[in-house]
XYZ file of C-alpha atoms in Angstrom:
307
model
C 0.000 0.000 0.000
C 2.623 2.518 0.480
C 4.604 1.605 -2.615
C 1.256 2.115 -4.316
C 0.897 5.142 -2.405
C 4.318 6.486 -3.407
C 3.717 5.603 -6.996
C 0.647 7.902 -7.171
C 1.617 10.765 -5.717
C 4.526 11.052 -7.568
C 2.127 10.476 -10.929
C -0.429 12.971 -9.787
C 2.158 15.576 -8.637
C 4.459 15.507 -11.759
C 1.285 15.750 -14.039
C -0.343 18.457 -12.263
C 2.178 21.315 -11.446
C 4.801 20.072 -13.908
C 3.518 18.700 -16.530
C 4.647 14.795 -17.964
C 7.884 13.885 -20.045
C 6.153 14.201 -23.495
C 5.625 17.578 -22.694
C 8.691 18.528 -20.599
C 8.883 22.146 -22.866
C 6.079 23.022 -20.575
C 7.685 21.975 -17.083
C 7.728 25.505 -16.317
C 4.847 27.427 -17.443
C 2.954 28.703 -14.930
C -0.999 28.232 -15.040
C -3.201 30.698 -15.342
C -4.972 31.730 -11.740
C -8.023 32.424 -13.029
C -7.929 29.186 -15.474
C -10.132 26.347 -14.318
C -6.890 24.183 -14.815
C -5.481 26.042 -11.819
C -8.741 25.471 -9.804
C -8.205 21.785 -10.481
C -4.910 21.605 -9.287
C -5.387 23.687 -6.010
C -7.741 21.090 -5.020
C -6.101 17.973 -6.149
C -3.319 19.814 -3.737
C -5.798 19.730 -1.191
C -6.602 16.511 -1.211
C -3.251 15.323 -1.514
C -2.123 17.527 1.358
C -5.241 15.826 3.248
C -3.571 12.159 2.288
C -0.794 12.272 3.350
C -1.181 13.856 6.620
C -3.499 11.632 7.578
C -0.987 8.826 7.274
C 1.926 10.290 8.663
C 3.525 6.575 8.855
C 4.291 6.122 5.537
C 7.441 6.035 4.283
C 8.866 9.817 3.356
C 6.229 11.189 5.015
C 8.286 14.333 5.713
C 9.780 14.396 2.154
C 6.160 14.740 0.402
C 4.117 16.628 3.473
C 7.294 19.178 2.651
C 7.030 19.127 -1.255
C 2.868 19.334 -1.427
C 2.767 22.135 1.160
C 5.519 24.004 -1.241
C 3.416 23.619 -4.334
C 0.053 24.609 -2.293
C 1.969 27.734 -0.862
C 2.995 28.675 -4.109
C -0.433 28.366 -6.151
C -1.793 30.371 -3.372
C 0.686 32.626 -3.839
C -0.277 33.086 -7.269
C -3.750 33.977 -6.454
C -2.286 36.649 -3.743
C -0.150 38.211 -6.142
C -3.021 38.015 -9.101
C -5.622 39.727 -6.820
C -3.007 41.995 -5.488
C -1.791 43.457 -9.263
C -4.856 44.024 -10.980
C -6.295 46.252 -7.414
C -2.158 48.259 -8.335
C -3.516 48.754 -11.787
C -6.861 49.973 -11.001
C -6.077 52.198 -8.837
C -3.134 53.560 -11.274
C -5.597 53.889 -13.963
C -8.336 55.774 -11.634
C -5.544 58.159 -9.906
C -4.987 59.040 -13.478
C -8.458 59.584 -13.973
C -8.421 61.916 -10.562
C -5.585 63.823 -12.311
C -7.268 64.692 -15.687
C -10.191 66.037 -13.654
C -7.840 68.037 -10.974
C -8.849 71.559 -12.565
C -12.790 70.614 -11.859
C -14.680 70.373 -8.298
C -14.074 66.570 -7.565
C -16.069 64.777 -4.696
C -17.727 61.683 -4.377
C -20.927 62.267 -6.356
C -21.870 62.734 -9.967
C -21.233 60.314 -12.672
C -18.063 60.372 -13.669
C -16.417 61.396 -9.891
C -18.361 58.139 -8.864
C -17.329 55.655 -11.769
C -13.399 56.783 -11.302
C -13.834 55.749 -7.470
C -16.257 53.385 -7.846
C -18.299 51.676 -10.814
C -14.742 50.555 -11.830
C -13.682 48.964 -8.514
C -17.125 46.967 -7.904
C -16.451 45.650 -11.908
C -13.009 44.349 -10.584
C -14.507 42.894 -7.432
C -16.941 40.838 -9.454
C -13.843 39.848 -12.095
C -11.747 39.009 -8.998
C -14.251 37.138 -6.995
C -13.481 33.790 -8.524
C -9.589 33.909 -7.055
C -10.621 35.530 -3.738
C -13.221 32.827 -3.383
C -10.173 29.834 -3.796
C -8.381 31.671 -0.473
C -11.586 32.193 1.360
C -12.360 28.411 1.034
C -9.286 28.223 2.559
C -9.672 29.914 5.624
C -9.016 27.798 7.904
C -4.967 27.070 6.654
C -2.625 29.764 7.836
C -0.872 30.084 4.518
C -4.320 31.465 3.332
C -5.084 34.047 6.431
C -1.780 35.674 5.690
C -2.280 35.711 2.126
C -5.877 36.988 2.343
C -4.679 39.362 4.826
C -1.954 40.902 2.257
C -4.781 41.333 -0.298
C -7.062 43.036 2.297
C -3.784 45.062 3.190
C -3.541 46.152 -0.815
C -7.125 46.873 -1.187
C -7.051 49.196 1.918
C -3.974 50.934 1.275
C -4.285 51.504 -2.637
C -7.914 52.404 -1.819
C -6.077 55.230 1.364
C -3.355 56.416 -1.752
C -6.295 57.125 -4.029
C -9.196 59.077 -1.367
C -6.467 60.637 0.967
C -6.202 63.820 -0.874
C -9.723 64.052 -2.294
C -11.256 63.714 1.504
C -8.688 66.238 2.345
C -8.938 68.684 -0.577
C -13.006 68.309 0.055
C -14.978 71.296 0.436
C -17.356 69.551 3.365
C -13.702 69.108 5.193
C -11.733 72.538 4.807
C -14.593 74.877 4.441
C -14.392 78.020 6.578
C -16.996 77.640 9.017
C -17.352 77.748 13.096
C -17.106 74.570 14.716
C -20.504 73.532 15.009
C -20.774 73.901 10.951
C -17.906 72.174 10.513
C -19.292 69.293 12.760
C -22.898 69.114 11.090
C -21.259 68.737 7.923
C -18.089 66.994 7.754
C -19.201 64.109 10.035
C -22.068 63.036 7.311
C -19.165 63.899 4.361
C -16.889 61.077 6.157
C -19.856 58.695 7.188
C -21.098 58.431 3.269
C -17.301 57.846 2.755
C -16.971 54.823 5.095
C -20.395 53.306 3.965
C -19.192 53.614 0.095
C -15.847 51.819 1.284
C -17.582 49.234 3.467
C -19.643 48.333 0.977
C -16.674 48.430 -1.996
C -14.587 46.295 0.740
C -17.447 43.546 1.301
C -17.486 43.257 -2.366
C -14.094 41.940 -2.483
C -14.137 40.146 1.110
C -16.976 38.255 2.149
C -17.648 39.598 5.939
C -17.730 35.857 7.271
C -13.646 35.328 5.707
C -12.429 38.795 7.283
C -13.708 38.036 10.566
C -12.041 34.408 10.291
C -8.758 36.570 9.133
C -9.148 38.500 11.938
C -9.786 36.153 14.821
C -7.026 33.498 13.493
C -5.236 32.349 16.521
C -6.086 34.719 18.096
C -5.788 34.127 22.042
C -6.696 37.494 23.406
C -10.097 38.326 25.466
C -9.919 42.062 24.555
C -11.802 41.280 20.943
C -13.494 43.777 18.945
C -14.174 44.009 15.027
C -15.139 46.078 12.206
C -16.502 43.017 10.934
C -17.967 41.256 14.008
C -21.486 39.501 13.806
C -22.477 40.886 17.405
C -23.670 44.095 16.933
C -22.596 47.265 18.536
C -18.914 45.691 19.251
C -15.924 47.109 18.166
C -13.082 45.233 17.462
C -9.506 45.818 16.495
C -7.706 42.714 17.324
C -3.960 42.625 17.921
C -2.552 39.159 16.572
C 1.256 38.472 16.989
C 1.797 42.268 16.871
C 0.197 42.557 13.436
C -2.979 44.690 12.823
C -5.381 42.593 11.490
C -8.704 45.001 11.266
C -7.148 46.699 7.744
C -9.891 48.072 6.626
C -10.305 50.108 9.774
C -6.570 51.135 10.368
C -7.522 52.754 6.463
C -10.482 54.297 7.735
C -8.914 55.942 10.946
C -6.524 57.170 8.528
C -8.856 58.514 6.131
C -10.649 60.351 9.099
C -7.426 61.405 10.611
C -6.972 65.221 8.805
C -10.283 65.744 9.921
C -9.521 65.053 13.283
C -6.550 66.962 13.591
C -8.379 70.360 11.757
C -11.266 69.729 14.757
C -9.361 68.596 17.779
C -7.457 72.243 17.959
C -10.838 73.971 17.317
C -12.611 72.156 20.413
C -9.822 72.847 22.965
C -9.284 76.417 21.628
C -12.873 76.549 23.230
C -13.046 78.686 26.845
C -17.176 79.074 26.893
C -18.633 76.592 28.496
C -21.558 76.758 26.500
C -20.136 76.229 23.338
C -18.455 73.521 25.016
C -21.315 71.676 25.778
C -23.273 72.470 22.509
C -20.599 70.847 20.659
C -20.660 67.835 23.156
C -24.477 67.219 22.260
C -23.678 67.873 18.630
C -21.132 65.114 18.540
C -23.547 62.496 21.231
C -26.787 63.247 20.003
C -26.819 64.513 16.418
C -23.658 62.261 15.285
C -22.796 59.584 17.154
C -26.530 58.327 18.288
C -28.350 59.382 15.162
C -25.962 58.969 12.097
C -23.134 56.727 13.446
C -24.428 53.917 15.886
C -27.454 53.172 13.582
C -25.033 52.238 10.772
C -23.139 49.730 12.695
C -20.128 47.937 11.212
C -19.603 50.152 8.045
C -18.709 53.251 10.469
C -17.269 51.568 13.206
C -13.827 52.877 12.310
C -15.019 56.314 11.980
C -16.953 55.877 15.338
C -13.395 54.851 17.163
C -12.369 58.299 15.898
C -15.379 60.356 17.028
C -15.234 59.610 20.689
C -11.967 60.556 20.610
């Protein structure tokens, strides 16, 4: 049985990722990611993987549990670096976009503001779904947290490079107003901002995968989530040192040049009245009617409110 065993695995390996001797030319060519060929082999990796470690008494069990988890770390790999290339090249293509229409008022509405930032995005989310899908079914493997993770990380941050300076440039933001005016309406500019980017991200990332990302091995009892499925928790969870709520760390950032215009402006403040206006303007008008409702999608921003 474990000659029989060797024998196949050696079959199924060499004609899967490298292809069989009358067609050594191709022993290096490199399969498509979103080819159903590469689908196939991914999961004959799977189940090979699943083989062999559950009969770790066969002979070279170390040799092949080493080779097959090679292979499966590099086709998953491939699918990181896939995802991760065509989110670089969208978001070249729309900061280009942003560029050409530099001269003009640019926000978040109107149609061609909103396809630059958007319409083009959700088009690559449904394009890319296919090859996110492959790592999500894969949760539960650490080789496809961290790999998920990086493409969360390059959605986030490519999505930050593109919306830092048009949130910052914004009228809603920088407009010469008292405090008050400046609370009523840049807290609603930012909140349509983080539901457009919650609902941008969860067209990537299903919600389920990036709470499983972000709860993976994780051992601590202080837990809180963008993403969790108990509402009104927060949750930025700490793993090994490494962030793992990305899509809020982007968010916080987004928010942060707001915070840092208002933050002066409230402690410049020596009436107590004003004082307290501004209190229930932030308590009652933002955080308990606009924020809290909204749960999840503006939990970042939230964190940066109460502040």
């Amino acid at each position: 049985q474990n000659r029989e065993y060797q024998s196949k695995k050696r079959s199924s390996s060499s004609r899967g990722m490298m292809g069989n001797g009358s067609h050594h030319q191709d022993r290096n060519k490199q399969l498509p990611p979103d080819s159903e060929e590469f689908t196939q082999v991914l999961s004959r990796l799977d189940e090979c993987i699943q083989f062999v470690e559950e009969n770790p008494h066969f002979r070279d069990y170390d040799e092949y549990s080493l080779k097959f988890h090679q292979l499966y770390m590099r086709g998953l790999s491939i699918l990181r670096n896939h995802i991760c290339e065509h989110i670089r090249k969208a978001v070249d293509s729309a900061t280009a976009g942003v560029a050409l229409n530099s001269r003009s008022k640019f926000g978040l509405e109107g149609t061609t503001q909103y396809s630059l930032l958007y319409v083009r995005f959700q088009v690559l989310a449904k394009e890319l779904k296919p090859q996110i899908d492959l790592l999500e079914e894969r949760i539960d493997k650490r080789e496809a947290v961290d790999l998920l993770l990086d493409c969360h990380r390059s959605l986030c941050n490519n999505r930050l490079q593109l919306l830092r300076g048009i949130v910052a440039s914004s009228e809603e933001i920088n407009a010469k107003t008292n405090l008050v005016t400046k609370l009523r309406v840049g807290c609603p500019y930012l909140i349509r901002v983080c539901l457009l980017e919650y609902q941008l991200f969860c067209r990537f990332f299903s919600p389920k995968s990036v709470y499983a990302v972000q709860v993976f091995d994780d051992t601590s009892e202080e837990l809180t989530d963008s993403f969790s499925p108990i509402t009104g928790k927060d949750y930025v969870p700490k793993v090994e040192g490494v962030n793992r709520d990305i899509y809020g760390e982007a968010i916080t950032e987004l928010s942060s040049h707001f915070y840092d215009i208002v933050r002066p402006l409230v402690i410049a403040i020596s009436d107590m009245d004003r004082l307290c206006e501004c209190v229930r303007i932030i308590e009652g008008e933002i955080l308990e009617a606009q924020i809290i409702p909204l749960g999840s999608a503006v939990n970042p921003f939230k964190r940066v409110v109460e502040r």
